[in-house]
XYZ file of N, CA and C in Angstrom:
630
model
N 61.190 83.367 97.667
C 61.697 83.447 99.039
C 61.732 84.912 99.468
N 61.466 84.853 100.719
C 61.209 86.641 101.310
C 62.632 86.847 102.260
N 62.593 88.283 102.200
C 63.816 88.804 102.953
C 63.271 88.909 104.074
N 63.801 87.973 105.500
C 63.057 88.553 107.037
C 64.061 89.203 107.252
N 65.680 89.344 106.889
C 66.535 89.981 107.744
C 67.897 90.912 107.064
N 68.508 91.937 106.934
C 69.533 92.223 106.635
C 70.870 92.387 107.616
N 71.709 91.692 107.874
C 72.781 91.984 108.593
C 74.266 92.211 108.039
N 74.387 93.393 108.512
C 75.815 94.302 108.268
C 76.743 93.886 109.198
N 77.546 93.381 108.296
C 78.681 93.216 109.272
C 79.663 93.989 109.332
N 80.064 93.649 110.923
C 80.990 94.927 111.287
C 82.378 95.446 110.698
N 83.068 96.761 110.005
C 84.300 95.975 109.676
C 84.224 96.080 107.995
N 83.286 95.786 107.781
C 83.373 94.816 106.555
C 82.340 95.293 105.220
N 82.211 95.314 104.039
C 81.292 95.569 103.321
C 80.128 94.675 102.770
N 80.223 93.226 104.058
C 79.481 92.103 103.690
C 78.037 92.069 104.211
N 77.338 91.655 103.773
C 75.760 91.774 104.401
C 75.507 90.457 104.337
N 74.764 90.150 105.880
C 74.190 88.840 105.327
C 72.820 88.833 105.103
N 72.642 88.095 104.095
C 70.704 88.026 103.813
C 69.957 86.785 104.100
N 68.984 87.018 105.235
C 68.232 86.082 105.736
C 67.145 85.955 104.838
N 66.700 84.585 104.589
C 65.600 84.243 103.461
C 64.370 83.128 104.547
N 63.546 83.593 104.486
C 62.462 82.625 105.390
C 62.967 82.678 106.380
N 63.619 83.833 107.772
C 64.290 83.405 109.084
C 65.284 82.674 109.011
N 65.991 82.193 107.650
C 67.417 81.582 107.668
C 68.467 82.451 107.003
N 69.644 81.984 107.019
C 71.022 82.786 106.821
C 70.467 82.215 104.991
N 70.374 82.853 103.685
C 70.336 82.914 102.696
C 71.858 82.707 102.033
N 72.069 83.665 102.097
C 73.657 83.920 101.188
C 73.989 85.430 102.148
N 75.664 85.861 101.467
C 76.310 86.539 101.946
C 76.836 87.085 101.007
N 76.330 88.574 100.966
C 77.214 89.473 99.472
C 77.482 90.667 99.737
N 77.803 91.336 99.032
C 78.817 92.685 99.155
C 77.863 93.806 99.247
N 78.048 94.971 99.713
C 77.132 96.017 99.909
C 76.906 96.547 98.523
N 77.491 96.511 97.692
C 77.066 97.055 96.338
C 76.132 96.325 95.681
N 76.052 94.937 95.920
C 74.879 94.509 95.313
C 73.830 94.670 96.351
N 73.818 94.927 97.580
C 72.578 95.193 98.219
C 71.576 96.672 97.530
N 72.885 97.535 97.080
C 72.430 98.570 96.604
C 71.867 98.239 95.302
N 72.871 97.799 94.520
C 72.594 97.330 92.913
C 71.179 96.815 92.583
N 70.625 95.769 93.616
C 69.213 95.239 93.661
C 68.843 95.361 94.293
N 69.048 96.149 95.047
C 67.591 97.213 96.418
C 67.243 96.703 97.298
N 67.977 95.514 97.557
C 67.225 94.577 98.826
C 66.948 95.142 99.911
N 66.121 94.879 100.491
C 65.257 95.081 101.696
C 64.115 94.306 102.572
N 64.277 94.211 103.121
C 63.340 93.645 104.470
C 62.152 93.408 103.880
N 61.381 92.243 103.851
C 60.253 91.685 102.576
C 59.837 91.863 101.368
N 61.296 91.855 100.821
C 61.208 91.602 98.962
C 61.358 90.156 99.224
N 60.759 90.046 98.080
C 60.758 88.327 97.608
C 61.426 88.407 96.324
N 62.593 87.870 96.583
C 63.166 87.154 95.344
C 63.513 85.671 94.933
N 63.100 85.617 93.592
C 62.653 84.674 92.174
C 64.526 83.791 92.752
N 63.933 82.825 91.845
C 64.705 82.098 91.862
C 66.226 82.727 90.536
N 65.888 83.159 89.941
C 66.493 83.992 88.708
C 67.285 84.984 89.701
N 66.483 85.968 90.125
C 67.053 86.978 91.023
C 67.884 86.378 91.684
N 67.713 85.570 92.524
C 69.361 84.585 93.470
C 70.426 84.505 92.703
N 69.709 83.381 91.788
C 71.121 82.999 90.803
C 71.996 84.374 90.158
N 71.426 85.286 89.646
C 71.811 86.730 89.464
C 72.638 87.321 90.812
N 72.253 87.197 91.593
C 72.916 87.851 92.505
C 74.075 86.714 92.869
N 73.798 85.369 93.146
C 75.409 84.698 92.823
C 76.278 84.850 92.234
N 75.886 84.867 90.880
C 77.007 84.918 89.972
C 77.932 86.126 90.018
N 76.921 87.147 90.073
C 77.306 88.763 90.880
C 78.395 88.850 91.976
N 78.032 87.925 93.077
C 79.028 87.785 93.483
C 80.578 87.570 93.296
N 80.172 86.335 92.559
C 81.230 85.591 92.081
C 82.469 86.496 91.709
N 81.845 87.270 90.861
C 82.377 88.265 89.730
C 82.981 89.145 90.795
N 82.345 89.503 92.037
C 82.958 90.442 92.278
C 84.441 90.031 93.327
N 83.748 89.093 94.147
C 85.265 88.210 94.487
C 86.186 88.177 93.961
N 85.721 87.886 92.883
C 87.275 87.911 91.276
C 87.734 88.359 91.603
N 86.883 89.687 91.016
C 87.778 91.167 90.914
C 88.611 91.259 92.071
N 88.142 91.555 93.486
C 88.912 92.232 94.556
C 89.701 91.634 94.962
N 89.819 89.781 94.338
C 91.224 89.452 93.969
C 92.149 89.534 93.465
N 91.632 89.758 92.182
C 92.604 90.308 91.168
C 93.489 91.414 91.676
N 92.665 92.499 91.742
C 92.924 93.839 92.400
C 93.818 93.876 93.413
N 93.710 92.763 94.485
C 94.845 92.618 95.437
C 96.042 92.349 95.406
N 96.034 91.163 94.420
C 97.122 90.782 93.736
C 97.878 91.573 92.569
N 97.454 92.485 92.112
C 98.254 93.418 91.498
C 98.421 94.397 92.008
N 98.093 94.979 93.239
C 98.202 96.218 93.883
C 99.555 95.470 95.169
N 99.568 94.074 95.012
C 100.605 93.642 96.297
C 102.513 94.331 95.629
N 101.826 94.292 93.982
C 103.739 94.541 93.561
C 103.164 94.275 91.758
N 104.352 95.036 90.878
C 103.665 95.607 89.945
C 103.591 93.827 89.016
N 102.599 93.375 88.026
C 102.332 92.029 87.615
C 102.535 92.684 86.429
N 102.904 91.396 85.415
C 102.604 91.287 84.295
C 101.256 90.632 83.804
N 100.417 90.686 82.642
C 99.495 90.247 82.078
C 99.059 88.885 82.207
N 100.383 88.001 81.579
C 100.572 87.020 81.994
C 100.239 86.233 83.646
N 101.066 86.891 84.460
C 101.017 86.583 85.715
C 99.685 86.730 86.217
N 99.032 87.683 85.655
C 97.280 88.118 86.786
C 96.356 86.667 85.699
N 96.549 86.305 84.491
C 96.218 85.623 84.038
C 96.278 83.876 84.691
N 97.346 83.741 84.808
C 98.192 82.515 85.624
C 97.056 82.649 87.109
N 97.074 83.719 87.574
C 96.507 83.985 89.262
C 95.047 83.170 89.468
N 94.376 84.107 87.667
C 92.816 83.797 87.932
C 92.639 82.467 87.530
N 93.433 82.136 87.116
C 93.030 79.875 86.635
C 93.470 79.894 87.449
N 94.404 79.926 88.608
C 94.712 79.152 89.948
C 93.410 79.015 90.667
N 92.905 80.348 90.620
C 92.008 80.435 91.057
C 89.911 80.063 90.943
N 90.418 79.245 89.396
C 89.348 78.917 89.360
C 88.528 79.656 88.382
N 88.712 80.442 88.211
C 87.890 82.274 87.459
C 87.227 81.350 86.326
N 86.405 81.881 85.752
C 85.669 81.285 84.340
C 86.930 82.326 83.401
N 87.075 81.438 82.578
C 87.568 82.436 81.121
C 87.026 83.742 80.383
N 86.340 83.544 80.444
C 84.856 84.905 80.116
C 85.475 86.048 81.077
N 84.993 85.732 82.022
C 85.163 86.759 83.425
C 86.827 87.151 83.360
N 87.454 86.056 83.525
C 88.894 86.274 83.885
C 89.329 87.404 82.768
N 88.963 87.065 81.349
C 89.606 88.418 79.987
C 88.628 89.511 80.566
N 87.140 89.873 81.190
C 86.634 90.878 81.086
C 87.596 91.836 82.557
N 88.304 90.891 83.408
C 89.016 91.610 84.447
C 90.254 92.228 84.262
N 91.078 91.165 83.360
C 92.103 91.522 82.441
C 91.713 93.108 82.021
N 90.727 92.865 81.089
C 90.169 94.288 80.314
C 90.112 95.872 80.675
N 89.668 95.692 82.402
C 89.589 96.123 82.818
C 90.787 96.771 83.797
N 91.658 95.968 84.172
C 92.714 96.269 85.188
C 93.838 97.040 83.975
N 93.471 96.458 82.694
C 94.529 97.324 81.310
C 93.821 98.843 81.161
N 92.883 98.638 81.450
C 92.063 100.263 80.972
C 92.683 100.845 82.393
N 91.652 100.442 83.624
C 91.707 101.329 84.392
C 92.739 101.524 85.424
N 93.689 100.546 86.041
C 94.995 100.541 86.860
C 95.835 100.085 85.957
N 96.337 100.154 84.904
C 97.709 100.230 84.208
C 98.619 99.136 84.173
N 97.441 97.723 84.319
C 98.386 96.304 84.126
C 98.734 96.846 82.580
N 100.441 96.652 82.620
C 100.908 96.727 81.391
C 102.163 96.067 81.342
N 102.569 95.322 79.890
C 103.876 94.742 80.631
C 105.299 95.567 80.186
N 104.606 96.780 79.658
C 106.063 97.391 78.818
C 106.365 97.844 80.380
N 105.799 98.327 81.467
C 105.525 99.227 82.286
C 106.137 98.058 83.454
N 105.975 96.895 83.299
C 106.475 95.861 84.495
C 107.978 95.438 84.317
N 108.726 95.822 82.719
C 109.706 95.711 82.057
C 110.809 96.392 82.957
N 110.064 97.998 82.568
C 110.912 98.868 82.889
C 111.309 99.188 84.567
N 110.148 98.704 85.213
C 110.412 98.214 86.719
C 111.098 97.993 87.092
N 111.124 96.302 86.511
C 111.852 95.494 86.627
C 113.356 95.565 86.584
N 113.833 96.175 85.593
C 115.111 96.253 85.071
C 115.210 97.727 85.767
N 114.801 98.509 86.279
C 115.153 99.864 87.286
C 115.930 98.796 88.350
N 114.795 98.220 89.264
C 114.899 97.768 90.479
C 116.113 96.537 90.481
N 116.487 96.004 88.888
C 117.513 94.654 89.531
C 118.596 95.123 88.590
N 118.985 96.048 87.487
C 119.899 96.124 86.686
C 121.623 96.509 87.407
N 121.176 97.067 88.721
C 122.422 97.030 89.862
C 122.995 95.745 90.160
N 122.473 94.619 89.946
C 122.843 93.528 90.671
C 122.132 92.128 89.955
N 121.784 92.631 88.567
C 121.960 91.383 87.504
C 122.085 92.116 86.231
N 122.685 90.558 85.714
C 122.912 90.878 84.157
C 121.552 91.033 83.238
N 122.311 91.243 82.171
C 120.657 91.354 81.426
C 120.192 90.132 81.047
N 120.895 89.098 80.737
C 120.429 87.790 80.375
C 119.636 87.393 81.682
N 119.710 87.570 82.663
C 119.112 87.028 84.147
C 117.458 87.655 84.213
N 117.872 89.383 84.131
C 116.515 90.280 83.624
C 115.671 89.695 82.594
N 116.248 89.521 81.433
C 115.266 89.045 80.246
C 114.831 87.770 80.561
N 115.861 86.797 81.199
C 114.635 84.994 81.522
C 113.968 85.355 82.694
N 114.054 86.221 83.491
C 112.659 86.016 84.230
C 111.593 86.963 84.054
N 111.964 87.802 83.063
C 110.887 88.541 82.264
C 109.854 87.371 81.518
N 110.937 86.766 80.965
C 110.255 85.661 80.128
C 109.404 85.020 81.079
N 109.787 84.467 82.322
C 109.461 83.027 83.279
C 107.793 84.197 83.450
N 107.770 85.305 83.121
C 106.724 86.142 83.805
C 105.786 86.406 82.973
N 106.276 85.882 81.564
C 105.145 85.918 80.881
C 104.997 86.741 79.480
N 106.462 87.656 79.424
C 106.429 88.525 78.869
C 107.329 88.649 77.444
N 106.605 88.840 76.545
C 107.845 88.288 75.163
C 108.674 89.009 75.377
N 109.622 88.653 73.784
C 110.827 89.354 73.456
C 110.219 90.379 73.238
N 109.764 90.997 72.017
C 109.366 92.137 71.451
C 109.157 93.223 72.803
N 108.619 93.097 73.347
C 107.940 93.911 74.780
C 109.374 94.264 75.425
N 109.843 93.203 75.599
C 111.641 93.461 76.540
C 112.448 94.365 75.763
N 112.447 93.912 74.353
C 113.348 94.515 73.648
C 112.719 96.300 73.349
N 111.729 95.984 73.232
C 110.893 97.406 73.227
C 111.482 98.301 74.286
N 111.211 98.101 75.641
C 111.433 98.991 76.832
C 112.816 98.804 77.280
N 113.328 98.065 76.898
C 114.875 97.706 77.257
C 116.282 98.927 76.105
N 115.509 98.486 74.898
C 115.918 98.816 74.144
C 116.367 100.238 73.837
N 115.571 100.930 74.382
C 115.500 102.349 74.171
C 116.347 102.719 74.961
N 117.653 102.448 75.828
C 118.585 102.962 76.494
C 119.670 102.941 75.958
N 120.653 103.834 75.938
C 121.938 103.916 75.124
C 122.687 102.412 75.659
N 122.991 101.708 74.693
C 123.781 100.351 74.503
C 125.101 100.818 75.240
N 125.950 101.499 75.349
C 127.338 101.702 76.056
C 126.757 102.420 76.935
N 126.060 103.096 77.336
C 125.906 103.401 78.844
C 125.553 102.358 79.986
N 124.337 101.404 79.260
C 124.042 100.324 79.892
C 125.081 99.254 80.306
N 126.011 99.101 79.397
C 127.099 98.170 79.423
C 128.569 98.674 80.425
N 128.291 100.009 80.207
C 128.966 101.097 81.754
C 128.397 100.434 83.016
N 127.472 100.283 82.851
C 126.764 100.493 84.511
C 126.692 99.160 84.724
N 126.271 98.285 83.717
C 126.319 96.418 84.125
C 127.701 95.745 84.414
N 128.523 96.461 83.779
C 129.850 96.017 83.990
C 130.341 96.767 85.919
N 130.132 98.034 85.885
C 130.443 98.673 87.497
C 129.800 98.009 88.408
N 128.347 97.234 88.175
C 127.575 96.371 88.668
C 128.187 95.050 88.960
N 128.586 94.429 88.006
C 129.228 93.126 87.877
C 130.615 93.435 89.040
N 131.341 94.367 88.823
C 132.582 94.593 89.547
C 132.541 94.814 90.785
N 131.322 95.445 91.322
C 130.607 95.529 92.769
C 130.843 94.109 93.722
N 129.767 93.182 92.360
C 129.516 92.163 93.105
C 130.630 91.599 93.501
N 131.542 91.781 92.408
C 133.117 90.848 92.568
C 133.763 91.337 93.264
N 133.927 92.405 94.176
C 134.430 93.015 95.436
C 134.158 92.588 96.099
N 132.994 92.509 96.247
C 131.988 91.974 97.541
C 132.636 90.707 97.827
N 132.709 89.715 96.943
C 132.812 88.364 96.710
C 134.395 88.126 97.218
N 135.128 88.878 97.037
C 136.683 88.736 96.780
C 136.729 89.168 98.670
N 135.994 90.047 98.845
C 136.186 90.652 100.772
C 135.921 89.509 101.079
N 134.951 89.038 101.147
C 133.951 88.316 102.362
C 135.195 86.722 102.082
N 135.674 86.693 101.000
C 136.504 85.077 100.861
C 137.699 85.743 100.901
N 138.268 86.690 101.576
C 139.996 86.695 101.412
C 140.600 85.752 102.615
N 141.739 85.923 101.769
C 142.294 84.435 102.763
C 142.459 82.870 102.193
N 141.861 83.242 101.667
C 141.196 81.463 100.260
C 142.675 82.167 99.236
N 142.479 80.593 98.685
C 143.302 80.365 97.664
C 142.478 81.305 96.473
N 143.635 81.866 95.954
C 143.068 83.307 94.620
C 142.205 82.495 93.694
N 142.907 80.960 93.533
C 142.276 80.515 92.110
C 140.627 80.031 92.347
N 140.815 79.581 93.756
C 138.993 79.138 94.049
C 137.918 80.347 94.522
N 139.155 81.371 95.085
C 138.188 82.719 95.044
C 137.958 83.060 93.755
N 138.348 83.594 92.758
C 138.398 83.572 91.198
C 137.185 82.931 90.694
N 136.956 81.508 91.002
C 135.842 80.748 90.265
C 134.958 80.605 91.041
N 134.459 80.995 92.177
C 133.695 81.362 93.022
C 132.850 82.646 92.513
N 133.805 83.869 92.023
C 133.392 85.045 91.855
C 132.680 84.734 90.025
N 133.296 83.710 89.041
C 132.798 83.467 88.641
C 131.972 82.714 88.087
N 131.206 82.004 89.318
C 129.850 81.248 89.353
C 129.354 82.579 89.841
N 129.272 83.511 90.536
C 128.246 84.172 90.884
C 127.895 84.682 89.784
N 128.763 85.434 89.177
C 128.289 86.532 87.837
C 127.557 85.574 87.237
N 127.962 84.342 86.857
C 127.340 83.479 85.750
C 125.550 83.434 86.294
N 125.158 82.823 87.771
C 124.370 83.089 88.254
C 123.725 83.854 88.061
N 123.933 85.228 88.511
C 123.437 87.056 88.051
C 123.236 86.660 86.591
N 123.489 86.062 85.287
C 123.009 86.297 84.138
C 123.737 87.697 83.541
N 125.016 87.880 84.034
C 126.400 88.296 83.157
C 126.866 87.518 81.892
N 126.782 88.257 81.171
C 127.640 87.548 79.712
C 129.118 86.743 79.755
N 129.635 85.666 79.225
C 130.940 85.828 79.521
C 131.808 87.045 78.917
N 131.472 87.602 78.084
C 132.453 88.733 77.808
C 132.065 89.897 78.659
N 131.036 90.287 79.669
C 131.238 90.956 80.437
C 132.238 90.146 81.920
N 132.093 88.488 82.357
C 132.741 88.034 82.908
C 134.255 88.650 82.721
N 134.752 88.316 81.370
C 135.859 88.409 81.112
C 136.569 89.530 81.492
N 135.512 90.453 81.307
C 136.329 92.121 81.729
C 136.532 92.324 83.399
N 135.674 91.879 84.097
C 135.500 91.637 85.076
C 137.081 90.487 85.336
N 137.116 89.873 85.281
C 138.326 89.112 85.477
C 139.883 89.782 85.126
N 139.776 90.317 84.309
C 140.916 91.497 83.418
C 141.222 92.597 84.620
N 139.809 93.397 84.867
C 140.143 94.524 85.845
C 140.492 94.028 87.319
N 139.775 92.894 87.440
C 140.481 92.305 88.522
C 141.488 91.719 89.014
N 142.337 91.376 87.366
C 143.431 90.242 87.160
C 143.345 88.597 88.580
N 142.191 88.421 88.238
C 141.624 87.107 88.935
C 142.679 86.262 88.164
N 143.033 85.186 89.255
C 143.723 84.261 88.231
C 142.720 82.660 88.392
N 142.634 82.961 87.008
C 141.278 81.417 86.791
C 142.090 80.170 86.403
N 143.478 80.428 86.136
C 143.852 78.822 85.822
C 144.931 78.956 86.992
């Protein structure tokens, strides 16, 4: 089949390729470059299929790519993305491969994120199951988690926990103490607070739970 036409679209890095005066297929400017197309080459039936699959591959990718550039992923999760999506297995580990080498999918690195951005306003049991729900073992959590002084952390989760229970105790004054009390502690429980951080929390507050 012969090339009668190349059209660039506007906007966009898509070309369309006319084959015999018809619309052929539609691919990315890098493979126009990659295989030199131009205005009466004839390409093999091999050459098409090559340049499909080419495609394919590259769709992947600038999915992939989107989806981890929207907010930081775990391994797991970009894995989960590309079977939603259909990806061959082959392809899907060689993108993996690639997004670990060259943009820094890592999950020690999605850990420590993670637990920056929510350790104000959850417990660690809450942090570690949706670390987990994300894909990411123990070893890895305990790895990047781990490395912070144990009583400093337990300083700041507890001032955290006591936040929330301010918060909780304003917005319901007026209520009976004992259903404000167990109100404040369903939330912590919620947040993925320990009960013995509950407990302290209840102490400094002198909540009365019975």
């Amino acid at each position: 089949m012969q090339i009668t036409k190349l059209s660039f679209k506007k906007m966009t890095p898509m070309v369309e390729v006319w084959l015999d005066n018809s619309l052929g297929f539609t691919c990315h400017l890098d493979l126009v470059l990659k295989y030199q197309l131009e205005t009466g080459m004839t390409l093999t039936e091999d050459v098409l299929e090559s340049l499909r699959q080419d495609q394919l591959s590259l769709e992947a990718w600038h999915k992939a790519l989107r989806y981890c550039l929207s907010r930081t992923r775990t391994v797991t999760e970009v894995k989960r993305y590309l079977s939603s999506k259909e990806v061959d297995t082959d392809l899907a580990n060689s993108i993996l491969a690639r997004l670990v080498q060259d943009y820094e999918l890592d999950d020690l690195k999605a850990v420590i994120e993670y637990d920056e951005q929510n350790r104000g306003r959850m417990g660690r049991r809450r942090i570690r199951s949706d670390l987990q729900r994300r894909g990411v073992s123990g070893s890895v959590i305990d790895a990047a988690l781990g490395g912070r002084d144990a009583e400093d952390r337990e300083a700041e989760e507890l001032e955290a926990a006591l936040a929330l229970a301010r918060k909780k105790i304003a917005s319901d004054r007026g209520d009976d103490p004992g259903k404000v009390a167990m109100r404040v502690i369903g939330l912590l429980q919620r947040k993925g607070y320990s009960q013995g951080l509950i407990r302290k929390v209840a102490d400094t507050l002198e909540l009365k739970l019975y």
